[in-house]
Coordinates of C-alpha atoms in Angstrom, one line a residue:
Chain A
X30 CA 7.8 -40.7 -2.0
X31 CA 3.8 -40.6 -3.7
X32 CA 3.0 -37.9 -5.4
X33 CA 0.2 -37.7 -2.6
X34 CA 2.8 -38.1 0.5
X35 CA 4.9 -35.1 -1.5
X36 CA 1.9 -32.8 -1.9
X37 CA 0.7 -32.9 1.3
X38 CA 4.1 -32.1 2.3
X39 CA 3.9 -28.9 0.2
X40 CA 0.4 -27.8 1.7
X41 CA 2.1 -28.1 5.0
X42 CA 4.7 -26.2 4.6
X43 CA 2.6 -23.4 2.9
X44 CA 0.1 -23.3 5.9
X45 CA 3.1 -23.4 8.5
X46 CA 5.1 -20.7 6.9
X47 CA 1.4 -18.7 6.6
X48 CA 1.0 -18.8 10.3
X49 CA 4.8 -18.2 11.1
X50 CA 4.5 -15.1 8.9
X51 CA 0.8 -14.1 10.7
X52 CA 1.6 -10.8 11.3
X53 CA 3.6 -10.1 7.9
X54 CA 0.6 -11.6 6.2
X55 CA -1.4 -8.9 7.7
X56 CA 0.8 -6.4 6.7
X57 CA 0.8 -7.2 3.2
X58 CA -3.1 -7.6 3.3
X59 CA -3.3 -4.1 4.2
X60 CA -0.8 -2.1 3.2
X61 CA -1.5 -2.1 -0.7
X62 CA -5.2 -2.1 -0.1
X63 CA -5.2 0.5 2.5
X64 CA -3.7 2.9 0.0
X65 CA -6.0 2.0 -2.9
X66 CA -8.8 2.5 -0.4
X67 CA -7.2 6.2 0.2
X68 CA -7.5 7.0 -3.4
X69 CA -10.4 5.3 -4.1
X70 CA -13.1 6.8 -1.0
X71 CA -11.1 10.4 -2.7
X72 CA -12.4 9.1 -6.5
X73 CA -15.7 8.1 -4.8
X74 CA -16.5 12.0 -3.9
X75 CA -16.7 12.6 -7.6
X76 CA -19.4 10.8 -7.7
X77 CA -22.8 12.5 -8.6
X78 CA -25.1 10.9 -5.5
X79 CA -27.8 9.3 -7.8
X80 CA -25.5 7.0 -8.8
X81 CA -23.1 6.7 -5.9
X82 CA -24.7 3.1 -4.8
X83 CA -23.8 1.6 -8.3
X84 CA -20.4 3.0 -8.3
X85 CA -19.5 1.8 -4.8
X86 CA -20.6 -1.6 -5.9
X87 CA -18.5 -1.8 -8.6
X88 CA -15.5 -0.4 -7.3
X89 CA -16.2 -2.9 -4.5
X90 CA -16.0 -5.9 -6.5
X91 CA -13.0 -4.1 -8.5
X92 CA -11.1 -4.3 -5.8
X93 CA -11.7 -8.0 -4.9
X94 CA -11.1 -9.1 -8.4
X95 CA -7.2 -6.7 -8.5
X96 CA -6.8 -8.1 -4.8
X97 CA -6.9 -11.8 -6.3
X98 CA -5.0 -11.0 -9.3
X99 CA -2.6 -8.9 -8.1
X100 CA -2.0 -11.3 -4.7
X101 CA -1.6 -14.6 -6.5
X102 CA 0.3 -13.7 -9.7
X103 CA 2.9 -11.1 -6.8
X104 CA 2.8 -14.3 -4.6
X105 CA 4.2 -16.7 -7.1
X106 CA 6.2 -14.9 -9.4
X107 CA 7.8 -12.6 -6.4
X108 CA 8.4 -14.8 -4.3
X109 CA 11.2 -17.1 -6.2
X110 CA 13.5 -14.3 -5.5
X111 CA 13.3 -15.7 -2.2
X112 CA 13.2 -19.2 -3.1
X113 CA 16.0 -19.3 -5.4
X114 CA 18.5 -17.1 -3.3
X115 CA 18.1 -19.3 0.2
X116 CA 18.4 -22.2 -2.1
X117 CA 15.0 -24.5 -2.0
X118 CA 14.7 -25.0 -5.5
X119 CA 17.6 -27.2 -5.6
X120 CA 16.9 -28.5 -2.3
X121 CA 13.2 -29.7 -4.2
X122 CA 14.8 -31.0 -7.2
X123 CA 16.9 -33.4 -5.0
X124 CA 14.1 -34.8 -3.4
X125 CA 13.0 -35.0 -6.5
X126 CA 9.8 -33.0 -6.3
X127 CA 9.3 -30.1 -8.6
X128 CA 10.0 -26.7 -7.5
X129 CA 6.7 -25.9 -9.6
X130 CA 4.6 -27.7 -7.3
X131 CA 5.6 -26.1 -4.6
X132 CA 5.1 -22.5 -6.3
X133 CA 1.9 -23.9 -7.7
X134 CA 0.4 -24.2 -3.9
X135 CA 1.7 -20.7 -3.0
X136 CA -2.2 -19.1 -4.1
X137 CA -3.1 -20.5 -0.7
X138 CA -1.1 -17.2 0.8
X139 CA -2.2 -15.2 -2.0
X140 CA -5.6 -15.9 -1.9
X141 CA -5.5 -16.0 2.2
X142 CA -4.2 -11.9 2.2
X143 CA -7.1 -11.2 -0.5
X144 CA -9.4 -12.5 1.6
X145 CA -8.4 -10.6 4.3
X146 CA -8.0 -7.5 2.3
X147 CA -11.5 -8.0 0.8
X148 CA -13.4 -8.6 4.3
X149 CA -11.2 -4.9 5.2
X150 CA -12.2 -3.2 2.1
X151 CA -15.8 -4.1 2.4
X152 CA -16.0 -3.2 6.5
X153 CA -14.8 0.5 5.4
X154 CA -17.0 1.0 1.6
X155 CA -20.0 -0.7 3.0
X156 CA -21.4 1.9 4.5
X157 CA -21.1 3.9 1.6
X158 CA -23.6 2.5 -0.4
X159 CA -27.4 2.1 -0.1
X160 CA -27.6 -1.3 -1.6
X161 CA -25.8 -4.8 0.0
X162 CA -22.5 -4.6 -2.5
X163 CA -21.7 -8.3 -1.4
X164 CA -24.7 -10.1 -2.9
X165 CA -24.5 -11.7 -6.2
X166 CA -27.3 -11.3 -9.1
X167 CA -26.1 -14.8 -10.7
X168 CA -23.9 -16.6 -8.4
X169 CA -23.1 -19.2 -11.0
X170 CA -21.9 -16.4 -13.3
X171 CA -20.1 -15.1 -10.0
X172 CA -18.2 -18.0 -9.2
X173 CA -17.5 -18.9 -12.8
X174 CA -15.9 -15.6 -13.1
X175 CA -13.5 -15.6 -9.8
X176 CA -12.8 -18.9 -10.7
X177 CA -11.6 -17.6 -14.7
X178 CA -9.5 -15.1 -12.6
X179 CA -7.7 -17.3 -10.1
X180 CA -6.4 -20.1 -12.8
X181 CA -5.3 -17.4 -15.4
X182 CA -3.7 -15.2 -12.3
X183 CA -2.4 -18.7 -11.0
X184 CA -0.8 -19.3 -14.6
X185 CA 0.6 -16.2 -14.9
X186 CA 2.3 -15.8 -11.9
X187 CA 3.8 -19.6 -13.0
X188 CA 4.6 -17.9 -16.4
X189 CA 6.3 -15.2 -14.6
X190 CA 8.3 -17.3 -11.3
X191 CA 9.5 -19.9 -14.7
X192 CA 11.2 -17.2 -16.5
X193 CA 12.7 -15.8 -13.4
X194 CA 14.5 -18.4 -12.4
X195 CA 16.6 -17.5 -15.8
X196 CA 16.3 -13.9 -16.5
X197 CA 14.8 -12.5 -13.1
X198 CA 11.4 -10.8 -13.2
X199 CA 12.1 -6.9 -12.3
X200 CA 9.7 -6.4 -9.8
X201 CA 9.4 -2.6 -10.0
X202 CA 7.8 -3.3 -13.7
X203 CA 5.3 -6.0 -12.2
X204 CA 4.6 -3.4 -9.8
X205 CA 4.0 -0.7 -12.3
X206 CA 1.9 -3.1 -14.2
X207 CA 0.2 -4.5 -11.5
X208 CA -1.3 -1.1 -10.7
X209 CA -1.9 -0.1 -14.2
X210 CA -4.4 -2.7 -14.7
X211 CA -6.5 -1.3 -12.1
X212 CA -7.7 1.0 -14.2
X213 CA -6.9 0.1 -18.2
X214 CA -7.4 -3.5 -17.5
X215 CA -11.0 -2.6 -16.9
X216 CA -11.2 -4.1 -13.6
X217 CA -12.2 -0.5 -11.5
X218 CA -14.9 0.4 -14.3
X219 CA -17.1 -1.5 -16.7
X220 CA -15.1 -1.5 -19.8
X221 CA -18.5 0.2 -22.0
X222 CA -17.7 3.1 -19.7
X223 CA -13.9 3.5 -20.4
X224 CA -12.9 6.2 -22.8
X225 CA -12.1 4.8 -26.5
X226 CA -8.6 4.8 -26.0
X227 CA -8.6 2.9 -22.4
X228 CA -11.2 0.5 -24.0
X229 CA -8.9 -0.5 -26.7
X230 CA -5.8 -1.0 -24.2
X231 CA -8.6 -3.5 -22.1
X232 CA -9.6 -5.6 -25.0
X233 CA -6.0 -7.2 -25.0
X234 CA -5.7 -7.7 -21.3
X235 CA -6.9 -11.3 -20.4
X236 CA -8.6 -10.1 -16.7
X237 CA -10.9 -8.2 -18.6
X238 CA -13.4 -10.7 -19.8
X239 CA -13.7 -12.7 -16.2
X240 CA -13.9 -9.4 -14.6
X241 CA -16.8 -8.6 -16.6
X242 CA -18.4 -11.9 -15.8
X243 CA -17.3 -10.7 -12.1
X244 CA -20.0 -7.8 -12.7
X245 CA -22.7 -9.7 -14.3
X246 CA -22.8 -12.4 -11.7
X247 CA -22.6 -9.5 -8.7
X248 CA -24.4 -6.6 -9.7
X249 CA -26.5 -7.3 -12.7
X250 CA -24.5 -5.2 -14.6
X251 CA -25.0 -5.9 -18.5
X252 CA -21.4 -6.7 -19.9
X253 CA -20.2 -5.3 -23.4
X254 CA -20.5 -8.4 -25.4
X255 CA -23.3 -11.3 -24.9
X256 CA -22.6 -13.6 -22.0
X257 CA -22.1 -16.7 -24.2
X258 CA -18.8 -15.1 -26.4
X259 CA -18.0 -13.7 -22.7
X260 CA -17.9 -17.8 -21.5
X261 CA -16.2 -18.7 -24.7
X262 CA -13.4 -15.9 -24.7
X263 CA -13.1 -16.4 -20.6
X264 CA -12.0 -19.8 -21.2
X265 CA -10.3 -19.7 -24.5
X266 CA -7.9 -17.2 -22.6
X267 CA -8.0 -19.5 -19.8
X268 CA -6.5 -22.9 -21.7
X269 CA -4.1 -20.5 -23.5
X270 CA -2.8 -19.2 -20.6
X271 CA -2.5 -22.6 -18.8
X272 CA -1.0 -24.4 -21.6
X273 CA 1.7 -21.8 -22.2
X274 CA 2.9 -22.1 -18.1
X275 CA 2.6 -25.8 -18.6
X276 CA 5.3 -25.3 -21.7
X277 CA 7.1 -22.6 -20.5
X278 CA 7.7 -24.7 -16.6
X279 CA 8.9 -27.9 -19.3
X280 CA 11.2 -25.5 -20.4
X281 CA 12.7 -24.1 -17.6
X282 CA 13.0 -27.5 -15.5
X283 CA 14.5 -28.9 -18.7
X284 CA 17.4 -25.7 -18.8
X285 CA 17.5 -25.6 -15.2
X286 CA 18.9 -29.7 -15.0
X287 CA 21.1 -29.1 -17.9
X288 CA 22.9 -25.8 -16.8
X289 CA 21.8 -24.9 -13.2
X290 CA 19.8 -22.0 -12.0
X291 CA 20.7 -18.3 -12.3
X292 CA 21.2 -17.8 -8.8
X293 CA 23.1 -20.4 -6.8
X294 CA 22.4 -20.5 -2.8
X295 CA 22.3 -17.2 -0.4
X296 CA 23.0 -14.2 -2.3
Chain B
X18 CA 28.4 14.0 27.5
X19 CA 26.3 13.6 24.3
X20 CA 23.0 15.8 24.2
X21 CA 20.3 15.4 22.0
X22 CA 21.7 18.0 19.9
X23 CA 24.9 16.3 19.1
X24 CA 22.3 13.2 17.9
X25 CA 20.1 15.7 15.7
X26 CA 23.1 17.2 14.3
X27 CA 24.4 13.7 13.5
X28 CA 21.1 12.5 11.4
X29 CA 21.1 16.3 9.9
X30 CA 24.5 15.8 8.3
X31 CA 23.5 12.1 6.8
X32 CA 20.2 13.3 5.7
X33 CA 21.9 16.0 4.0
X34 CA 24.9 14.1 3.0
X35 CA 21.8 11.7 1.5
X36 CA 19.9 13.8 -0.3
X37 CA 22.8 15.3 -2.2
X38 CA 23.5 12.1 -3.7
X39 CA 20.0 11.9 -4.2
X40 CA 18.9 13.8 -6.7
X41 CA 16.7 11.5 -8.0
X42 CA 15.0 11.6 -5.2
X43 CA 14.8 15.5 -4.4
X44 CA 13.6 15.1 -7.8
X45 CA 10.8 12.2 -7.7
X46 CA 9.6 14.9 -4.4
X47 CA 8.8 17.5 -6.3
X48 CA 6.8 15.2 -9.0
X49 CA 5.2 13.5 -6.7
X50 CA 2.1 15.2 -5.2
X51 CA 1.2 16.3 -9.0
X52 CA 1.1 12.2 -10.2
X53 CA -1.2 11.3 -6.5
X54 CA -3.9 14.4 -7.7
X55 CA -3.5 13.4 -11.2
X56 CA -4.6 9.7 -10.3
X57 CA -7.5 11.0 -8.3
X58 CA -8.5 13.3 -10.3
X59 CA -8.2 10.5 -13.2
X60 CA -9.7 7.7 -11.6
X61 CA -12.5 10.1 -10.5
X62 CA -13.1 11.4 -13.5
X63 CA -14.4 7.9 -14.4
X64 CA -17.2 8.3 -12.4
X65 CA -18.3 11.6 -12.0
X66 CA -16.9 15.5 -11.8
X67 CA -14.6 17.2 -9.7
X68 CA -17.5 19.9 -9.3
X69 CA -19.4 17.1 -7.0
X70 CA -16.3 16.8 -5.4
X71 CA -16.0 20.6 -4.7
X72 CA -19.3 20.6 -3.6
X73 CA -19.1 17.5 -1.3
X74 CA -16.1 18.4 0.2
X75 CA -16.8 22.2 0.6
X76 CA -14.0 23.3 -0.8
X77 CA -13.8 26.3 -3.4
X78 CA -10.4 25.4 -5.1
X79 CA -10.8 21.2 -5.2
X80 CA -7.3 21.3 -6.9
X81 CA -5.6 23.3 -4.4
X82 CA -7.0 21.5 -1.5
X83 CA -6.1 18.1 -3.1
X84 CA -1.9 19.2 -3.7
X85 CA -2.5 20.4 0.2
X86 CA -4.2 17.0 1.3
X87 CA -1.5 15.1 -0.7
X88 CA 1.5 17.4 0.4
X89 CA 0.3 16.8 4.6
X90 CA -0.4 12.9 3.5
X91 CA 3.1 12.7 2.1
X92 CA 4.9 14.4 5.0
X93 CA 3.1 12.4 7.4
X94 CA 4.1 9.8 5.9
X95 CA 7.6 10.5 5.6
X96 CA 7.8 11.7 9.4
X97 CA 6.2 8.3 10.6
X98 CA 8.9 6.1 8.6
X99 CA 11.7 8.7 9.4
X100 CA 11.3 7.5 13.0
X101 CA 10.1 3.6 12.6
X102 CA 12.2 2.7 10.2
X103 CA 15.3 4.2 11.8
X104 CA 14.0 1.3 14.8
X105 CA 14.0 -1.6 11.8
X106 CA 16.7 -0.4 9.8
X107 CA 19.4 -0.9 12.4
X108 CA 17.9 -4.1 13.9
X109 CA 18.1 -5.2 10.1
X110 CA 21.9 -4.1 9.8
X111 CA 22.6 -4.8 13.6
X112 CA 23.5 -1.9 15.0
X113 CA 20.3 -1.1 17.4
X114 CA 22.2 -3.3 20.1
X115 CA 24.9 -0.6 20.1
X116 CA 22.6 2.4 19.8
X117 CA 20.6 0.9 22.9
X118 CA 24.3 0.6 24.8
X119 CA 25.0 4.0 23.7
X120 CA 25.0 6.4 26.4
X121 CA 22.2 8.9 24.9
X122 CA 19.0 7.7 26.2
X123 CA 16.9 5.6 23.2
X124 CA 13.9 8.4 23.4
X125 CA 16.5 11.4 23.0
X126 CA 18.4 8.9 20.2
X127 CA 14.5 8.2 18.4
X128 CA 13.2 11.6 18.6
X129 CA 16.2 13.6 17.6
X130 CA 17.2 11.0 14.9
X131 CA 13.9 11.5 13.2
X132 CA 13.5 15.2 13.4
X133 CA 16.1 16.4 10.7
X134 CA 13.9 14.4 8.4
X135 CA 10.9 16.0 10.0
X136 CA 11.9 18.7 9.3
X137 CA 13.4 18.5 5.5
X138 CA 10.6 16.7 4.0
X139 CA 7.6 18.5 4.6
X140 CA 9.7 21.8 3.6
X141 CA 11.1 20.0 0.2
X142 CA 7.5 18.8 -1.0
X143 CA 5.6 22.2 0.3
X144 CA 7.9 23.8 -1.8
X145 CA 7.6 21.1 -4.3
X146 CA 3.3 22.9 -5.2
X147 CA 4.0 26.2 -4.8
X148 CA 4.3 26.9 -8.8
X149 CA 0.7 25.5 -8.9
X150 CA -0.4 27.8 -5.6
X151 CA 1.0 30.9 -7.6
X152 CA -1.2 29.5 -10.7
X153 CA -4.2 28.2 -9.2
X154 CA -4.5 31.1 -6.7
X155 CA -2.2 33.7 -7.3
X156 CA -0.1 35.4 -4.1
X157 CA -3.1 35.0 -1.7
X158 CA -2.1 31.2 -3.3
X159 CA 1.5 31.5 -2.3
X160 CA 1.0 32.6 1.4
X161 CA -1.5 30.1 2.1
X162 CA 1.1 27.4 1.1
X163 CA 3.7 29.3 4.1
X164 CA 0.6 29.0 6.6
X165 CA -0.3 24.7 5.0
X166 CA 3.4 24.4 6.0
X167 CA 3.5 26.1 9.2
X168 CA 0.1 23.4 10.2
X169 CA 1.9 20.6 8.8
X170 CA 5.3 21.6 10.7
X171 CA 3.4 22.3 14.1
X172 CA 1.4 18.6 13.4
X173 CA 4.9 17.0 13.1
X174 CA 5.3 17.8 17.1
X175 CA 2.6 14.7 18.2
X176 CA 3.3 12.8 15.1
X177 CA 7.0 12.2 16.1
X178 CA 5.7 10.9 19.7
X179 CA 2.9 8.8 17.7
X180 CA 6.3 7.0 15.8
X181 CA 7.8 6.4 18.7
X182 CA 5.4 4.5 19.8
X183 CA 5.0 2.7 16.7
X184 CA 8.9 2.2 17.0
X185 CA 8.9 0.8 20.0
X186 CA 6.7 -1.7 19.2
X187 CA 8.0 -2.8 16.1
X188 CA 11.4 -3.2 18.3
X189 CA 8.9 -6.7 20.0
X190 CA 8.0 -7.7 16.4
X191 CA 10.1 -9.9 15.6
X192 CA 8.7 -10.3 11.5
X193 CA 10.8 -9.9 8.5
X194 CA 8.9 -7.1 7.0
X195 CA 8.3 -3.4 8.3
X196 CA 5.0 -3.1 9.7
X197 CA 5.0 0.4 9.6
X198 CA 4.2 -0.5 6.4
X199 CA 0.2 -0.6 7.2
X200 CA 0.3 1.9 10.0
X201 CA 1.4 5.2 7.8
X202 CA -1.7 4.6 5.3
X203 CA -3.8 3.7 8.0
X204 CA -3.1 7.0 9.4
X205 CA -4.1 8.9 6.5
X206 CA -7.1 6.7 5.5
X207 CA -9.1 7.7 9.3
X208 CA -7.0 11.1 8.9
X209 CA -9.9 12.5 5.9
X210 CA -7.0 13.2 3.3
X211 CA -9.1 13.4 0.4
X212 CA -12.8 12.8 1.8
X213 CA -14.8 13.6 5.2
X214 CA -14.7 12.0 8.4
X215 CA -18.1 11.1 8.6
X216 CA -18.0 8.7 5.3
X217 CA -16.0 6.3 7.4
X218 CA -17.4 3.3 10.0
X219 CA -17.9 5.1 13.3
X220 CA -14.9 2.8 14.9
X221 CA -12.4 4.2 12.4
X222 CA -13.8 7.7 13.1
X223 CA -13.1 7.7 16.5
X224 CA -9.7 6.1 16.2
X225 CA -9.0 9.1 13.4
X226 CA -9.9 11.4 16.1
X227 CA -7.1 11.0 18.3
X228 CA -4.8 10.9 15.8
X229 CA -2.9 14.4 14.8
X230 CA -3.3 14.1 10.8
X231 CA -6.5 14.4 11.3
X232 CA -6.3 18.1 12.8
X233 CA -3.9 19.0 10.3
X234 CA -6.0 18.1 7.5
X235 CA -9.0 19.9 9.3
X236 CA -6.7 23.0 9.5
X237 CA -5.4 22.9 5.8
X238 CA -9.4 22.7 5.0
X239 CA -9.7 25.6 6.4
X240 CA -7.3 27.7 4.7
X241 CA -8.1 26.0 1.5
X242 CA -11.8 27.2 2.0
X243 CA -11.4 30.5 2.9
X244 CA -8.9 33.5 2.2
X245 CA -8.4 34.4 5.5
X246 CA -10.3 31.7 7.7
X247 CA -12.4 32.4 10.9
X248 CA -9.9 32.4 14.0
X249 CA -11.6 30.8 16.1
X250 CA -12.1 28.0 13.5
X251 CA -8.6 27.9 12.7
X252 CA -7.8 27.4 16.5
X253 CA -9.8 24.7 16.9
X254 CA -7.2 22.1 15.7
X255 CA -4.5 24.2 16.9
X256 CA -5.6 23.6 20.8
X257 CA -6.8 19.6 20.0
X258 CA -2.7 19.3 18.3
X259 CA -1.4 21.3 21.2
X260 CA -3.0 18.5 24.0
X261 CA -2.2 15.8 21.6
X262 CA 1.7 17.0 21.5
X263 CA 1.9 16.3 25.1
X264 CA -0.2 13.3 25.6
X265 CA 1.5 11.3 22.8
X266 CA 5.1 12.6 23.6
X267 CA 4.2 11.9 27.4
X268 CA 3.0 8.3 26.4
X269 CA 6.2 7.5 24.2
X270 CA 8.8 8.8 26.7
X271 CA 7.3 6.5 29.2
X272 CA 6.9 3.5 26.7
X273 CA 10.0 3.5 25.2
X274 CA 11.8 3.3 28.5
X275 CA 9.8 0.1 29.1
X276 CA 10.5 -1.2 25.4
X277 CA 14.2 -0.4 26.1
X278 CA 14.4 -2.4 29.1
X279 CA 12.6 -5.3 27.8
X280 CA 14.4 -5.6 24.6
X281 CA 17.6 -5.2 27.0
X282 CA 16.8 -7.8 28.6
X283 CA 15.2 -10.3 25.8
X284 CA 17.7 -9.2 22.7
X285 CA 17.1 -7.8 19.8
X286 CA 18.0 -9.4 16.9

């Protein structure tokens, strides 16, 4: 079969599951962002009013950029505890397609729920604010920025699913982590407005840089280091992170042919 | 014959039974309303003070009111799934099939099934703030926890009719995850936990206006605000809980029969 023929295969299957699964996918949307949302209108009454607009467009485009991240990296990585116990991957590798390429289409139901998620989350904040939070200043820098965020999310969640299908990925520390970044991994607040100590944490994680490019292109905001070194770092991280799921999926196909996947069939 | 009581005192003895080899959990209950104000007031503190917050909300202890908002969010929360998920849980294991042949009907089985939990929860995590009641306000502190309590006990009344409703649909669902899920903090975002009303879209306004939370939340205001709050305020929400008691327990007596008789008919699992 073409590599073509075998992709579009994949997509298929992706879009069919998607709409078997319509009203789990809404479920997921929401859930996680309805509860963020709780939190975050609470954390929006601290606000002094003068400069409640700015916040709420901030925290606006916070929450699409976590939504992306934390749907696509939870989407690929998470769901190979599904994939390996029904037994698919094995099912893939005798029809000799990779069981990468099929995890590698899975941002279409990642980035499907954040859609939905974001189009929720701006219906309920909107109001909040005086300015239109959904415009972008520099939609170049805007679209650069989501796009930063989608291939490093999309390589880490590869990252993540490879080594799972050998040591398992405890999901209860993704979780953890997953929620952590929301507000050390700069993505709620501007990172020249975190404390010292969170600003030091945010310097290492690799989200940071395309969220600030996020918050140039969207709001105008002016980002902690020049937009140039901001391009160069963005995609620096961005070819690091890609090659290393490239090597680490080599890896793991490599081990998995030679001595079989940790978990064997329905568990 | 089997009575409803013979049901509650069933699920009393394996909530019981569950707790006690729980501890963990007892335990994460008591933590838990202090680590949901601390990320508020955290993630707040980002942007502004909790004085604006005081002042926005109207509120003269913003601490107290927030362990009060989380403790009602929490045992909402937990009342809603105590039902629901009784519904999924035994579809998942395969046992609803047998509970629907049983001969208790399925609203006595749902309702009395999810009131020792009801019950237990809101109790263990009021109890869980009172040592920061006593700090933050003293006896006066104390007392007005026993009357947040008494709101949030009285609020459970409509909110187990609401879950039966929300059971009995998930019973036509036939998805592999719990969409309960999205209802309970849907609930609490058009319920005004931790902000007003009015900051919402009007449609989510009006939807959190016929929903029970929203009264409780309006009562525990109250006594947050004031020492000894207007009556007349206070009874406000009392009535609007009171009407809502009936009309959602009227609803889900009459829908579950038609759920059960469906489901009877189409299967289950």
């Amino acid at each position: 079969m073409s590599f073509y023929r075998r992709l579009k295969a994949i997509l298929w299957l992706h879009l069919l599951r998607l709409w078997r699964y319509r009203v789990s996918l809404l479920n997921s949307a929401l859930s996680t962002t309805l509860w963020i949302l709780l939190f975050l209108l609470g954390a929006l009454m601290f606000t002094p009013s003068h400069t409640m607009a700015e916040t709420v467009s901030v925290a606006f485009w916070g929450i699409v950029m976590w939504n992306i991240i934390s749907n696509v990296v939870n989407l690929i990585s998470g769901w190979t505890r599904f994939y390996l116990s029904q037994g698919f991957v094995e099912e893939h590798m005798l029809a000799d397609t990779s069981p990468f390429l099929v995890l590698l289409c899975r941002p279409i139901t990642g980035l499907s729920m954040s859609l939905l998620a974001v189009a929720f989350t701006y219906f309920i904040i909107e109001a909040l604010s005086t300015i239109p939070i959904a415009v972008a200043v520099e939609p170049t820098v805007l679209t650069l920025g989501i796009l930063f965020l989608i291939a490093m999310s999309t390589s880490i969640g590869l990252i993540l699913a490879a080594l799972s299908f050998r040591i398992g990925v405890p999901g209860m520390f993704v979780e953890i982590l997953n929620f952590t970044l929301l507000i050390v991994g700069g993505l709620t607040a501007p990172i020249a407005n975190l404390p010292d100590y969170l600003r030091a944490i945010a310097v290492f994680i690799p989200f940071s840089y395309p969220a600030e490019l996020i918050r140039l292109g969207a709001t105008g905001l002016k980002p902690w280091l020049p937009l140039d070194v901001l391009i160069s770092i963005s995609t620096a991280l961005c070819l690091a992170v890609s090659l290393l799921a490239f090597i680490v999926i080599a890896w793991m196909e490599d081990h998995v042919r030679k001595h079989g996947l940790r978990a064997i069939g329905r568990m | 014959m089997t009575s409803w009581i013979d049901v509650f005192r069933a699920q009393l003895f394996a909530s019981v039974c569950w707790y006690r080899n729980n501890k963990w959990m007892i335990f994460s209950s008591f933590v838990w309303p202090y680590l949901m104000v601390g990320f508020l007031v955290g993630l707040g503190s980002l942007s502004g003070s909790i004085e604006n917050y005081a002042e926005r909300i109207g509120v003269s202890n913003p601490l107290f009111f927030l362990l009060s908002s989380t403790v009602i969010a929490m045992s909402s929360l937990l009342i809603v799934f105590s039902v629901t998920r009784f519904a999924l849980e035994n579809r998942w294991l395969g046992t609803l099939p047998y509970i629907l042949l049983s001969p208790v009907r399925t609203t006595v089985i749902f309702i009395a099934s999810g009131l020792p939990d009801a019950i237990i929860t809101p109790t263990i995590t009021v109890a869980s703030i009172v040592p920061a009641a006593l700090y933050l306000e003293g006896l006066a502190g104390g007392l007005k926890i026993l009357a947040v309590l008494a709101i949030v006990l009285f609020g459970m009344m409509p909110l187990v009719g609401f879950s039966v409703l929300v059971g009995s649909a998930l019973l036509f669902l036939r998805e592999e995850s719990n969409i309960a899920d999205v209802i309970a903090p849907l609930v609490l975002l058009v319920s005004g936990i931790y902000y007003p009303l009015e900051i919402l879209p009007e449609v989510l306004q009006l939807v959190g206006l016929a929903l029970p939370t929203t009264y409780v939340v309006e009562a525990a205001k109250l006594i947050s605000a004031y020492l000894t709050p207007e009556t007349r305020l206070l009874l406000t929400p009392v009535y609007v809980l009171t009407a809502l008691t009936f009309g959602y327990n009227l609803i889900a007596s009459l829908v579950i029969d038609k759920a059960e008789r469906a489901v009877k008919r189409k299967g289950v699992l």
